[in-house]
Amino acid sequence: MRNLLIADRRPSGSGVIRVIEPAKGEPFEEVAAAGAADLDAAVAAAKAALPAWSRLTAFARGEILFKFSDLVRAHAEELAVLEARNVGKPIGDARWEANHVADTLRYYAGAADKHFGETIPVKKGGLDITLRVPLGVVGLIVPWNFPMVIATWKVGPALACGNTVVLKPASLTPLTALRLGELALEAGVPPGVLNVVPGPGAAIGAALAAHPDVRKIGFTGETATGRAIMAAAAQTIKRISLELGGKSPCIVFGDVNVAQAAGEAAASVFANAGQDCCARSRTIVERPIYAKFVEAMRAAAQGTVVGNPLDEKTQMGPVISVHQREVTETYVALGKKEGARLVCGGERIPGPGYFLRPAVFADAKPGMRIVDEEIFGPVASVIAFDTEAEAIAIANDSIYGLSGSLWTNDLKRGLRVAQALETGVLSVNSSSSVHLQGPFGGFKQSGLGRELGMHALDHYSEIKNIYFETAP
Ligand code: NAD
């Protein structure tokens, strides 16, 4: 059994999390679950470790994070296999993610001493300066779809800025977070600076969000959970950053290479078995190419290699759980009932594990629940449009605004539509959503604040203004 990672403390024996391997539908690890006493101990350990960590020079913190990054790189294969087995994601994707974790730590190691204050020529004269000050103990609550990647997007800037951390991974996927905690200790991150407490969200996550000694919550997960965290955080005016749900559009104009755009559009929904906050699950296609495009999406979906995550050829693994499979199947049934045309997929693959065939719905329309709601499974809805204005209106007709893609060879139209779309991140003639060096986050109910790039550092520090009178 893997233990919680809290400085100088063994778990209180609050229970056990049985970690399931979704490709087999069987348990493959056990992890100690944190109870309320463990959470308090983790926050206390983080509080005790704060003065020494925050007083290190930014350069010294950066040096430790460089070592952390190097150790992650050296263990990339181990982490990738753990993630592939625990989440069910293809090993090739998991390898990319493990290396992205190392890249992220390296980025914030280098950023630690490049995030600084200003001198301001105030009217009164004298000397006015700003300092970047750590927030204190920060609570990080992360989901199960990209466990180590999303944890590191928060841990990297939090530690670089001099905060100490209590990290709560999702109960379904605690393994890589715990391993990262071990590697951090090995790299020289002092005990108590990064504490990992797997445990149920409704108890441990909620207690972290309400804890009086926690100054900030960095959260990624469902919009409904984000609302609960925002309400809990309000009691102590905690800082919050939220990365929430999405129902992102992919707009395809008639002037593109249909086979290429359809292949990319399909991959941008079916990657990670559709369990991706950036999944472009509303494919909005100009009418003259609509029929041809739907056919190309069908070919791409049916050509997707679904299977064992550890097989190098696999492009899509199982969904994470029995629950997620049921949710997806419910939406597939609903789509048919709502009048959309199921072109392919949606059915279970016989045998063990939570495997589904990627599904494509044609003749989908706004107002249908499969179009309006986040499914978080491998289901694409293809919608037709006639005018540019209609495409923009359909794309923006959502409570969400996280990601989006836009395909056209008309430069002026690309620029016009890109500016009109209400999304925090957008790719034009590409399906790439995430760039470590650029800001990532959502408009509307997709979130609050930005991760990645130098922007993330603003969310893990306070600005302190100091005025010095210099008149004799
Ligand atoms: P979730 O909201 O159920 O859980 C996320 C985390 O919050 C888990 O660690 C969980 O244990 C914890 N939690 C649950 N209830 C809580 C509560 N009341 N108080 C505090 N913590 C609580 O989300 P999930 O099902 O793990 O992840 C899927 C969701 O995450 C999807 O909606 C997806 O779009 C979203 N997501 C968003 C992004 C993004 O960057 N915008 C990235 C990945 C996933």
PDB file of C-alpha atoms and ligand atoms in Angstrom, residues 141-146 150 153 168-172 199-207 209 219-226 228-229 242-246 275-278 324 374 376 400 402 440-442 446-447 451, ligand 1:
ATOM      1  CA  ILE A 141      -7.191  20.039  -5.887  1.00  0.00           C
ATOM      2  CA  VAL A 142      -6.881  18.164  -9.171  1.00  0.00           C
ATOM      3  CA  PRO A 143      -8.957  15.809 -11.343  1.00  0.00           C
ATOM      4  CA  TRP A 144      -8.357  12.350 -12.773  1.00  0.00           C
ATOM      5  CA  ASN A 145      -8.039  13.007 -16.494  1.00  0.00           C
ATOM      6  CA  PHE A 146      -4.480  14.425 -16.574  1.00  0.00           C
ATOM      7  CA  ILE A 150      -2.507  19.297 -13.983  1.00  0.00           C
ATOM      8  CA  TRP A 153       0.814  23.117 -13.646  1.00  0.00           C
ATOM      9  CA  LYS A 168      -5.179  16.551  -3.159  1.00  0.00           C
ATOM     10  CA  PRO A 169      -5.296  14.233  -6.158  1.00  0.00           C
ATOM     11  CA  ALA A 170      -8.542  12.647  -7.350  1.00  0.00           C
ATOM     12  CA  SER A 171      -9.377   9.412  -5.538  1.00  0.00           C
ATOM     13  CA  LEU A 172      -9.426   7.545  -8.849  1.00  0.00           C
ATOM     14  CA  GLY A 199      -8.890  11.319  -0.172  1.00  0.00           C
ATOM     15  CA  PRO A 200     -12.547  11.838  -1.027  1.00  0.00           C
ATOM     16  CA  GLY A 201     -13.335  15.206  -2.573  1.00  0.00           C
ATOM     17  CA  ALA A 202     -16.541  15.789  -0.629  1.00  0.00           C
ATOM     18  CA  ALA A 203     -14.665  15.425   2.689  1.00  0.00           C
ATOM     19  CA  ILE A 204     -10.951  16.134   2.232  1.00  0.00           C
ATOM     20  CA  GLY A 205     -11.252  18.472  -0.764  1.00  0.00           C
ATOM     21  CA  ALA A 206     -14.041  20.438   0.883  1.00  0.00           C
ATOM     22  CA  ALA A 207     -12.115  20.635   4.181  1.00  0.00           C
ATOM     23  CA  ALA A 209     -11.157  24.589   0.577  1.00  0.00           C
ATOM     24  CA  PHE A 219      -8.614  23.835  -8.528  1.00  0.00           C
ATOM     25  CA  THR A 220      -9.256  21.897 -11.706  1.00  0.00           C
ATOM     26  CA  GLY A 221     -12.442  19.892 -12.087  1.00  0.00           C
ATOM     27  CA  GLU A 222     -16.117  20.169 -12.820  1.00  0.00           C
ATOM     28  CA  THR A 223     -17.867  23.529 -12.915  1.00  0.00           C
ATOM     29  CA  ALA A 224     -20.303  22.402 -10.185  1.00  0.00           C
ATOM     30  CA  THR A 225     -17.393  21.515  -7.872  1.00  0.00           C
ATOM     31  CA  GLY A 226     -15.771  24.841  -8.733  1.00  0.00           C
ATOM     32  CA  ALA A 228     -18.790  24.744  -4.203  1.00  0.00           C
ATOM     33  CA  ILE A 229     -15.112  25.594  -3.778  1.00  0.00           C
ATOM     34  CA  LEU A 242     -10.435  27.571 -11.214  1.00  0.00           C
ATOM     35  CA  GLU A 243     -10.012  25.496 -14.363  1.00  0.00           C
ATOM     36  CA  LEU A 244     -13.453  24.037 -15.021  1.00  0.00           C
ATOM     37  CA  GLY A 245     -15.533  22.284 -17.624  1.00  0.00           C
ATOM     38  CA  GLY A 246     -15.789  22.899 -21.331  1.00  0.00           C
ATOM     39  CA  GLN A 275     -12.115  13.004 -21.103  1.00  0.00           C
ATOM     40  CA  ASP A 276     -10.449  16.296 -21.862  1.00  0.00           C
ATOM     41  CA  CYS A 277     -11.659  19.706 -20.709  1.00  0.00           C
ATOM     42  CA  CYS A 278     -10.463  21.036 -24.098  1.00  0.00           C
ATOM     43  CA  GLN A 324     -17.958   7.437 -16.822  1.00  0.00           C
ATOM     44  CA  GLU A 374     -20.117  18.378 -21.262  1.00  0.00           C
ATOM     45  CA  PHE A 376     -16.534  13.777 -20.910  1.00  0.00           C
ATOM     46  CA  TYR A 400     -18.421  27.430 -21.239  1.00  0.00           C
ATOM     47  CA  LEU A 402     -12.345  27.150 -22.570  1.00  0.00           C
ATOM     48  CA  PHE A 440      -4.238  28.605 -20.352  1.00  0.00           C
ATOM     49  CA  GLY A 441      -7.704  29.065 -18.889  1.00  0.00           C
ATOM     50  CA  GLY A 442     -11.340  29.689 -19.579  1.00  0.00           C
ATOM     51  CA  SER A 446     -14.931  27.449 -17.709  1.00  0.00           C
ATOM     52  CA  GLY A 447     -12.941  29.091 -14.984  1.00  0.00           C
ATOM     53  CA  GLU A 451      -2.340  28.667 -15.639  1.00  0.00           C
TER      54      GLU A 451
HETATM   55  P1  NAD B   1     -14.456  16.763  -9.992  1.00  0.00           P
HETATM   56  O1  NAD B   1     -14.888  18.194  -9.854  1.00  0.00           O
HETATM   57  O2  NAD B   1     -15.431  15.712  -9.677  1.00  0.00           O
HETATM   58  O3  NAD B   1     -13.185  16.476  -9.081  1.00  0.00           O
HETATM   59  C1  NAD B   1     -12.006  17.243  -9.160  1.00  0.00           C
HETATM   60  C2  NAD B   1     -11.302  17.205  -7.814  1.00  0.00           C
HETATM   61  O4  NAD B   1     -12.131  17.867  -6.847  1.00  0.00           O
HETATM   62  C3  NAD B   1     -11.059  15.797  -7.282  1.00  0.00           C
HETATM   63  O5  NAD B   1      -9.811  15.763  -6.613  1.00  0.00           O
HETATM   64  C4  NAD B   1     -12.213  15.626  -6.305  1.00  0.00           C
HETATM   65  O6  NAD B   1     -11.924  14.671  -5.300  1.00  0.00           O
HETATM   66  C5  NAD B   1     -12.350  17.018  -5.735  1.00  0.00           C
HETATM   67  N1  NAD B   1     -13.659  17.356  -5.177  1.00  0.00           N
HETATM   68  C6  NAD B   1     -14.861  16.802  -5.444  1.00  0.00           C
HETATM   69  N2  NAD B   1     -15.824  17.399  -4.728  1.00  0.00           N
HETATM   70  C7  NAD B   1     -15.224  18.370  -4.001  1.00  0.00           C
HETATM   71  C8  NAD B   1     -15.704  19.350  -3.077  1.00  0.00           C
HETATM   72  N3  NAD B   1     -16.991  19.466  -2.749  1.00  0.00           N
HETATM   73  N4  NAD B   1     -14.805  20.206  -2.530  1.00  0.00           N
HETATM   74  C9  NAD B   1     -13.504  20.129  -2.865  1.00  0.00           C
HETATM   75  N5  NAD B   1     -12.992  19.213  -3.706  1.00  0.00           N
HETATM   76  C10 NAD B   1     -13.846  18.346  -4.287  1.00  0.00           C
HETATM   77  O7  NAD B   1     -13.891  16.637 -11.487  1.00  0.00           O
HETATM   78  P2  NAD B   1     -13.364  15.302 -12.194  1.00  0.00           P
HETATM   79  O8  NAD B   1     -14.568  14.472 -12.515  1.00  0.00           O
HETATM   80  O9  NAD B   1     -12.235  14.722 -11.411  1.00  0.00           O
HETATM   81  O10 NAD B   1     -12.737  15.912 -13.510  1.00  0.00           O
HETATM   82  C11 NAD B   1     -13.480  16.150 -14.657  1.00  0.00           C
HETATM   83  C12 NAD B   1     -13.843  17.619 -14.778  1.00  0.00           C
HETATM   84  O11 NAD B   1     -12.663  18.418 -14.731  1.00  0.00           O
HETATM   85  C13 NAD B   1     -14.495  17.956 -16.096  1.00  0.00           C
HETATM   86  O12 NAD B   1     -15.572  18.832 -15.897  1.00  0.00           O
HETATM   87  C14 NAD B   1     -13.398  18.674 -16.857  1.00  0.00           C
HETATM   88  O13 NAD B   1     -13.836  19.542 -17.853  1.00  0.00           O
HETATM   89  C15 NAD B   1     -12.687  19.365 -15.770  1.00  0.00           C
HETATM   90  N6  NAD B   1     -11.320  19.689 -16.183  1.00  0.00           N
HETATM   91  C16 NAD B   1     -11.005  20.988 -16.454  1.00  0.00           C
HETATM   92  C17 NAD B   1      -9.732  21.327 -16.881  1.00  0.00           C
HETATM   93  C18 NAD B   1      -9.370  22.739 -17.203  1.00  0.00           C
HETATM   94  O14 NAD B   1      -8.190  23.030 -17.261  1.00  0.00           O
HETATM   95  N7  NAD B   1     -10.313  23.635 -17.408  1.00  0.00           N
HETATM   96  C19 NAD B   1      -8.758  20.335 -17.015  1.00  0.00           C
HETATM   97  C20 NAD B   1      -9.110  19.020 -16.728  1.00  0.00           C
HETATM   98  C21 NAD B   1     -10.402  18.721 -16.288  1.00  0.00           C
END
